[in-house]
Coordinates of C-alpha atoms in Angstrom, one line a residue:
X1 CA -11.3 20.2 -3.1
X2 CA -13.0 20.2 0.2
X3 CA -10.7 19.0 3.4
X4 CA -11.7 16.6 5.9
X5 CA -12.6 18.3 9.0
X6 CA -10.3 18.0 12.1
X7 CA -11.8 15.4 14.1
X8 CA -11.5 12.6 11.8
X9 CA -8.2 13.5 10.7
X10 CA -7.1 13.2 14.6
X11 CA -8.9 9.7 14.8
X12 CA -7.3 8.3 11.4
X13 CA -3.8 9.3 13.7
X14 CA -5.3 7.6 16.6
X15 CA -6.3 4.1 14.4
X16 CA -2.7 4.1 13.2
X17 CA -1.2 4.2 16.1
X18 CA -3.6 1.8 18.2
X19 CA -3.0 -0.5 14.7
X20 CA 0.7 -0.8 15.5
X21 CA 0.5 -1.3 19.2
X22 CA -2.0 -4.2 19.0
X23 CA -0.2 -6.9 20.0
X24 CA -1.0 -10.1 17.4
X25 CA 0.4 -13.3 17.1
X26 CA 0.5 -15.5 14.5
X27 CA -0.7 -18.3 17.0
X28 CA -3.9 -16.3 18.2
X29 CA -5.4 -14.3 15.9
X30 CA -7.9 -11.8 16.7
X31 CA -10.5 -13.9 14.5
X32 CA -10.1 -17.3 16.9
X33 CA -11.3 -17.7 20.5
X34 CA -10.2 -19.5 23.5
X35 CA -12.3 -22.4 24.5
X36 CA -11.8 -24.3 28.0
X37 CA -12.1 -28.2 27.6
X38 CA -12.3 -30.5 30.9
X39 CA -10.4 -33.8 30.6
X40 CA -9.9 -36.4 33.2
X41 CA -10.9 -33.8 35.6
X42 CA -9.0 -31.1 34.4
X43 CA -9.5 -28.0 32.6
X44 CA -7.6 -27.0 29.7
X45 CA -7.9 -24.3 27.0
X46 CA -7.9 -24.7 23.4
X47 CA -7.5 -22.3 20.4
X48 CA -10.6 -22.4 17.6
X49 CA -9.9 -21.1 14.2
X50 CA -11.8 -21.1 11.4
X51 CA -10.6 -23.0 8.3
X52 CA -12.1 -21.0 5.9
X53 CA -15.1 -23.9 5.0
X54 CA -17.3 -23.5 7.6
X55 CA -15.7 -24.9 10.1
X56 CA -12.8 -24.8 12.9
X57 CA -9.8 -25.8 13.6
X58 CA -8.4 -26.4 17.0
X59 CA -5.1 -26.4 18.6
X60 CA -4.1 -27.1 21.9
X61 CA -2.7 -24.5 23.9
X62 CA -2.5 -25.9 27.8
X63 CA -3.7 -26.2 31.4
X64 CA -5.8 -23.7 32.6
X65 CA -3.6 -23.3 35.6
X66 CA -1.0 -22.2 33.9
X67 CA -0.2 -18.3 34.4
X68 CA 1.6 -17.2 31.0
X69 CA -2.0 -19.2 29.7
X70 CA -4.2 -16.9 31.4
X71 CA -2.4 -14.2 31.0
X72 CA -2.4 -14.6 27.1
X73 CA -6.5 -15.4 27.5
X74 CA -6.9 -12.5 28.9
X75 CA -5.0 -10.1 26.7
X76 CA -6.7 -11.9 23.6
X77 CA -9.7 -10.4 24.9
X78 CA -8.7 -7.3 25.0
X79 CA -7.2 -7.4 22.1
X80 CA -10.6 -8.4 20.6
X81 CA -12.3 -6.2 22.2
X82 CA -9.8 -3.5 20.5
X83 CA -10.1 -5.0 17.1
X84 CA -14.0 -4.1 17.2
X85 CA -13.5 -0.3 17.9
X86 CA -10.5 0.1 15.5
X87 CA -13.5 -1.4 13.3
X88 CA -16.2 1.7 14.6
X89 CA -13.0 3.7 14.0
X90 CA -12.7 3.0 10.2
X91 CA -16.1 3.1 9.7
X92 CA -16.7 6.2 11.6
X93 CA -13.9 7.5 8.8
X94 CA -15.4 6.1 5.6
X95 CA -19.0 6.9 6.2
X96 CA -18.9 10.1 8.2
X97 CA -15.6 11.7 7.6
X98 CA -15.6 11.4 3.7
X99 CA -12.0 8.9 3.2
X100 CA -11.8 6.0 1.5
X101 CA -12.4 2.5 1.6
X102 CA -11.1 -0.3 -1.1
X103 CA -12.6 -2.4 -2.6
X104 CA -13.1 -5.6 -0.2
X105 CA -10.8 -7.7 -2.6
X106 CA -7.8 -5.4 -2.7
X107 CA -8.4 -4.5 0.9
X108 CA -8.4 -8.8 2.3
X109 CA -5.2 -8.8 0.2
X110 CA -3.4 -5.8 1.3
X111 CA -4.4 -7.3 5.1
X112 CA -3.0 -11.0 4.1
X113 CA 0.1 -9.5 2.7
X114 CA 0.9 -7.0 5.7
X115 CA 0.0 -10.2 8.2
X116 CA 2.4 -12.4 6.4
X117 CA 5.6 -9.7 6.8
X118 CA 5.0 -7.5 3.8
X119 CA 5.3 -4.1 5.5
X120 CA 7.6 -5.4 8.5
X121 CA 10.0 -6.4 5.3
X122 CA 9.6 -3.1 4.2
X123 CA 7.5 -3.6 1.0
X124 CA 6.0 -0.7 -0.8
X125 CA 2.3 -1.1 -1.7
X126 CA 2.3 1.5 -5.1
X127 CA -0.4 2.1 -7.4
X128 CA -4.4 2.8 -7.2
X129 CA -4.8 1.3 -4.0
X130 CA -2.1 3.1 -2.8
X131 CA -3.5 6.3 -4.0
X132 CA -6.9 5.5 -2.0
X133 CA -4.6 6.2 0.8
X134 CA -3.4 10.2 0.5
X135 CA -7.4 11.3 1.4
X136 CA -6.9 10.1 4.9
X137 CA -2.9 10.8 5.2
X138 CA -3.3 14.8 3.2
X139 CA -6.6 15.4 4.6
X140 CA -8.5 15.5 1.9
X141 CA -11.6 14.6 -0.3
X142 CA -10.5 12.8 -3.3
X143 CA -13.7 12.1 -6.0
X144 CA -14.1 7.4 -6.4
X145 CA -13.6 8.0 -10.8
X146 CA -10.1 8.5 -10.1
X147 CA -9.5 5.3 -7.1
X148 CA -11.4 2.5 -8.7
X149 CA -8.9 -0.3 -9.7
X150 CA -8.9 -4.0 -10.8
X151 CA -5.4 -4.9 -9.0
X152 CA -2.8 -4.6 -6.2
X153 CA 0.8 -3.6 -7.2
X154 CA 3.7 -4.0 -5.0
X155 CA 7.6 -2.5 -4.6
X156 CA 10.1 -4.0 -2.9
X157 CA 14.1 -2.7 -3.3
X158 CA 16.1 -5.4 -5.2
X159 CA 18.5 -4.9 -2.2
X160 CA 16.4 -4.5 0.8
X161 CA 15.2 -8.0 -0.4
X162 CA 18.3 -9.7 -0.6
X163 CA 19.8 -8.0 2.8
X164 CA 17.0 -8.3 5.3
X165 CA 17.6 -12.3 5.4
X166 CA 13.9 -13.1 6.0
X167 CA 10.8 -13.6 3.9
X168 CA 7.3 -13.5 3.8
X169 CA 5.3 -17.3 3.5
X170 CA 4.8 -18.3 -0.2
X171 CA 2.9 -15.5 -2.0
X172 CA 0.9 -17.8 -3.3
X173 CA -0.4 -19.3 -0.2
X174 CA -1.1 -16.4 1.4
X175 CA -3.4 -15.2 -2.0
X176 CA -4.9 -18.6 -2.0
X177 CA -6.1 -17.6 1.5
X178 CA -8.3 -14.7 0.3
X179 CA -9.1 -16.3 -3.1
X180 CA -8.6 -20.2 -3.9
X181 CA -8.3 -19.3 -7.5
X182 CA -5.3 -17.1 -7.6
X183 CA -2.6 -18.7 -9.5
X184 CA 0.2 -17.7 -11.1
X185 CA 0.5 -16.1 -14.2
X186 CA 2.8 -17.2 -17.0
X187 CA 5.9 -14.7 -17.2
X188 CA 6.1 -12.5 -20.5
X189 CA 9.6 -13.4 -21.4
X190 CA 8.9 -17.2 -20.9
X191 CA 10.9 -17.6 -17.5
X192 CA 9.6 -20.0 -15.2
X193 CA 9.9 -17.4 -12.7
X194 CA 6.6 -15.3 -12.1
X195 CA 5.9 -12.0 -10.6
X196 CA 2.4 -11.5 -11.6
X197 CA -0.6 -13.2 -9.9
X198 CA -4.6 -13.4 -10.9
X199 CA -7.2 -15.2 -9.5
X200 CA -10.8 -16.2 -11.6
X201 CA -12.0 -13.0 -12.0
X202 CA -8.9 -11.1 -13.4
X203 CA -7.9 -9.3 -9.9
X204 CA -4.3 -9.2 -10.0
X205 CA -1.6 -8.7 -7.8
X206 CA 1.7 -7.6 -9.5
X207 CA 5.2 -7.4 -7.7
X208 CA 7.7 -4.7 -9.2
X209 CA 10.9 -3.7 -8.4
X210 CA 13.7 -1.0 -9.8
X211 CA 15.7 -1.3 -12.4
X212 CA 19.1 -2.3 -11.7
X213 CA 20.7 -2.4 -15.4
X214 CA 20.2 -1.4 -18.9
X215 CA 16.4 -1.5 -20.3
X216 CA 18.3 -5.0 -21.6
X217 CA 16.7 -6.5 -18.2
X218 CA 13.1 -4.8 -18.0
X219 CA 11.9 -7.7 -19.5
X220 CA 13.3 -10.5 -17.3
X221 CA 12.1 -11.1 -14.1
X222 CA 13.8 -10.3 -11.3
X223 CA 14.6 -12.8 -8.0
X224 CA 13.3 -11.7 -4.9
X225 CA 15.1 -13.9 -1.9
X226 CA 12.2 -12.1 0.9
X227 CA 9.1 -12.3 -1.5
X228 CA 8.3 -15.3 -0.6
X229 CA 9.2 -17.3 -3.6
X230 CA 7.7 -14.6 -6.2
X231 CA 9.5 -12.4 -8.6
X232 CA 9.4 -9.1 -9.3
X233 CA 9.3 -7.0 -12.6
X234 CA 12.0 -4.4 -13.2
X235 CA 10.7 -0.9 -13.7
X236 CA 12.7 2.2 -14.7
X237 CA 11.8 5.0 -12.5
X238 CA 10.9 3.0 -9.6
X239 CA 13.4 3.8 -7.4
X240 CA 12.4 7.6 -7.0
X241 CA 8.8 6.3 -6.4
X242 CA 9.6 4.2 -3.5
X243 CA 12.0 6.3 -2.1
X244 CA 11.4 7.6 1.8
X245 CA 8.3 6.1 1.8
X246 CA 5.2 7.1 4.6
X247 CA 3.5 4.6 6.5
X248 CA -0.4 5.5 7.0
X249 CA -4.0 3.7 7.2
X250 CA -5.6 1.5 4.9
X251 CA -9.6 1.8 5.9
X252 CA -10.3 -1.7 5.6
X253 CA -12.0 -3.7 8.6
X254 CA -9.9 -2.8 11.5
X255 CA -7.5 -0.6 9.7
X256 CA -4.3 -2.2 8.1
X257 CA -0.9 -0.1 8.7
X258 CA 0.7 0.1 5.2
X259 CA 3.3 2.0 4.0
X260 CA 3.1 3.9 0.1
X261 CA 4.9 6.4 -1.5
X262 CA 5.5 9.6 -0.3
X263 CA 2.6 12.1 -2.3
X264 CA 5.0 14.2 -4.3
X265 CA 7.0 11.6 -5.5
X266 CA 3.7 9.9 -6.5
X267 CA 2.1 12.6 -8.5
X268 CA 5.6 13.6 -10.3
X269 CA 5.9 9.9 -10.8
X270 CA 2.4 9.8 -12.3
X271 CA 3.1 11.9 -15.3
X272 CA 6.3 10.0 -15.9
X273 CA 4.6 6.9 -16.4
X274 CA 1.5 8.7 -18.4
X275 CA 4.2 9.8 -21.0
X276 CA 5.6 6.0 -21.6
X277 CA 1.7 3.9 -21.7
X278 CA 0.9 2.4 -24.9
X279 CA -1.5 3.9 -27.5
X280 CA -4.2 0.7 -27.2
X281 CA -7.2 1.5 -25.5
X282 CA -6.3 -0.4 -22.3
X283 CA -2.5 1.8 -22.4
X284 CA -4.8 5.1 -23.1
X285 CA -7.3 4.3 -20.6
X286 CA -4.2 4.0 -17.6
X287 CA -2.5 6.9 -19.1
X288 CA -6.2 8.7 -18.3
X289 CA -6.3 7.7 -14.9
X290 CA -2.2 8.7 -14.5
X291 CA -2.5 12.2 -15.7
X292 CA -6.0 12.4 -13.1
X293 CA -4.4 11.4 -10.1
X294 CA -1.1 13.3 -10.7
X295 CA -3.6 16.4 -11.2
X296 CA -5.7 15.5 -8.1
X297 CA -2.2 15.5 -5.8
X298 CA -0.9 18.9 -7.1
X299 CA -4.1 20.1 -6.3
X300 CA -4.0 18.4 -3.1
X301 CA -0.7 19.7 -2.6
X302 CA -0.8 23.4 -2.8
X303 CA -4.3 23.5 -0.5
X304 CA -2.3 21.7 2.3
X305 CA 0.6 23.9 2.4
X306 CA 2.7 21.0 0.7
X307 CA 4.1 22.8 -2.2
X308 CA 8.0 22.8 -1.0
X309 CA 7.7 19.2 -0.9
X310 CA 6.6 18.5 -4.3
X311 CA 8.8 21.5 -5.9
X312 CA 12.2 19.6 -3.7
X313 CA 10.9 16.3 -5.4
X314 CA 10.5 17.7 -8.6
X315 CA 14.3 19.0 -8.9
X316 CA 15.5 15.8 -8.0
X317 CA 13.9 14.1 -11.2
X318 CA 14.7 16.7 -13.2
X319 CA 18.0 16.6 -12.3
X320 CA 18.2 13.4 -13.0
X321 CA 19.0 13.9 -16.6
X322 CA 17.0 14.0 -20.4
X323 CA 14.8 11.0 -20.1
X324 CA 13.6 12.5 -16.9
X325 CA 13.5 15.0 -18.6
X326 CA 11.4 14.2 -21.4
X327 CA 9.1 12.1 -19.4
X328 CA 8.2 14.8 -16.8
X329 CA 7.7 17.3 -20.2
X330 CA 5.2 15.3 -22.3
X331 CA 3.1 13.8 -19.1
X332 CA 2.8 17.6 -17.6
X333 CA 1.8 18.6 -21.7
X334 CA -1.2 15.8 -21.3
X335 CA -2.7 17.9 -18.3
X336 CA -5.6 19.9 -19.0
X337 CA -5.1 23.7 -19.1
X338 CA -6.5 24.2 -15.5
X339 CA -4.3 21.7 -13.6
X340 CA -1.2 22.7 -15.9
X341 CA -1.4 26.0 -14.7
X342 CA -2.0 25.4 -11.0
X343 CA 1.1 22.7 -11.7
X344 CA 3.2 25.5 -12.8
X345 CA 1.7 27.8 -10.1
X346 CA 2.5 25.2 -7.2
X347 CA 6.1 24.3 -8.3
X348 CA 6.9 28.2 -8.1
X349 CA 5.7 28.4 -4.7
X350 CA 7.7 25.4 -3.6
X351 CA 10.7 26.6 -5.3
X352 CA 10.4 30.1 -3.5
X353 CA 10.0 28.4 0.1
X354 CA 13.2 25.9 -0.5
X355 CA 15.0 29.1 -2.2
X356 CA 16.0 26.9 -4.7
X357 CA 16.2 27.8 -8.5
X358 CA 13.8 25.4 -10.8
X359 CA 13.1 25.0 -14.2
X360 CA 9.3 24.2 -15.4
X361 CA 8.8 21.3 -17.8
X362 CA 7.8 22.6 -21.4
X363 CA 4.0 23.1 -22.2
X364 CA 3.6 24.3 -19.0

């Protein structure tokens, strides 16, 4: 697995944090302009948009002689001005200094969703697209068979959602801003509720949360007071996934600050999920992919020096009792021989560093 030199590794830190000091507003964003207007003698400015149809919109914003006005002109252009070399940045990144981009649908709808308060509301974006994210944040080459991906999935705590007492625009609306098609999808159990989203073409964008009950619950959804009027699904395991997550780059357009799940807890996460996918071909062909990228992260993991954290992630799972147990068991039995061994190999080192006792899963 060849690492990604220095340089870009240092300007991937530098895009984060120029991303979070850029100073946006939901009244002027970066794609608008300011446009001066003289009426009855006097000049005003005005805000253009587009609407999304080929045209503008336009808002007034007040009298040119106004201070806080020019002020705010003026640090629009800046700001602009910044927004083009965050975008030489990421493409600087993807082209030369071998990290990945998504797809341009997943990436306008990660961007949407972190505009609208996703991230800020402390949302969890889990799953493929999150996955194109560890290159960048562990330095890394990681090969496209194992990061291509048809949807978006999403994590937010039950009861971060309920406490924060705030909440992103409708879901819906801001989906229906990247793709008119997106609707709704029809929940499984029948509720009226939904948590699941799909537009024309089958891209769809799924909300999940953790399981707060018995498996009684897993198939009803879920209500989410800060999702914006969606639901989410419950999901056993989810909790350890999403726990002390990491906020890094997603290499789309200017760069979108996101935040995923920590690397170690995604990888060990990965093989409990491979053990409990359905036998069908579409269950088999995510169970694939689960068992690839869990293998790509321990390898990952032990080149950068990162072994302690996945062996101190691994006891707490196991420790969490048999059905941990058993998952952790038959997805590390589904690895190949190659990446079980160096599995085995890397949870020894970790354990040795945190001086901690561990036990391997079975198979290994």
């Amino acid at each position: 697995m060849k690492s990604i030199d220095l340089m870009y590794q240092t300007m991937l830190a530098e895009l984060g944090q120029r991303s979070l000091d850029a100073a946006w507003t939901a009244d002027f964003p970066p794609e608008g302009r300011f446009t001066p207007a003289n009426i009855k003698g006097r000049k005003y400015w005005y805000f253009d948009i587009p609407d999304g149809h080929g045209g503008t919109k336009r808002r007034y914003v007040g009298s040119a002689e106004d201070p806080d006005i020019a002020r705010r002109v003026a640090d629009h252009k800046r700001d602009k001005d910044d927004l083009r070399a965050r975008r030489r940045l990421v493409n600087t990144l993807t082209r030369e200094g071998g990290m990945i981009a998504p797809d341009a649908m997943s990436g306008d709808i990660v961007e949407a969703l972190a505009d609208g308060g996703l991230f800020r509301l402390r949302g969890v974006l889990i799953g493929t697209v999150a996955f194109q994210c560890y290159a960048g944040l562990l330095g890394v080459r990681l090969p496209m068979a194992a990061i291509l991906t048809g949807d978006a999935d999403i994590a937010r705590d039950h009861a971060i959602s309920r406490e924060v007492e705030d909440s992103l625009p409708p879901i819906v609306e801001l989906l229906q801003g990247v793709d008119p098609s997106f609707r709704p999808v029809p929940h499984r159990s029948g509720s009226a509720a939904s948590s699941a989203f799909q537009n024309a073409n089958g891209y769809r964008v799924e909300f999940l949360t953790s399981n707060r009950g018995s498996d009684d619950y897993i198939d009803q959804p879920a209500k989410m007071p800060a999702l914006g009027g969606a639901s989410a699904d419950p999901l056993r395991f989810l909790d350890f996934l999403i726990r002390e997550p990491v906020r890094t780059m997603l290499l789309h357009r200017s760069g979108v600050s996101v935040v995923v799940p920590d690397p170690s807890r995604y990888a060990v996460h990965k093989l409990i999920v491979a053990s409990r996918r359905h036998t069908d071909r579409q269950g088999l062909a995510k169970r694939e992919k689960d068992v690839r990228q869990a293998a790509l992260l321990f390898e990952a993991l032990q080149q950068t020096r990162r072994s302690a954290d996945l062996a101190l992630v691994y006891n707490e799972a196991w420790e969490r009792g048999p059905a941990w147990q058993e998952g952790i068991r038959t997805g590390a039995g589904m690895l190949p021989a190659q990446d079980a061994e160096r599995f085995n190999t890397v949870l020894i080192e970790g354990a040795k560093r945190n001086r901690e006792e561990i036990e391997l899963p079975l198979g290994v």
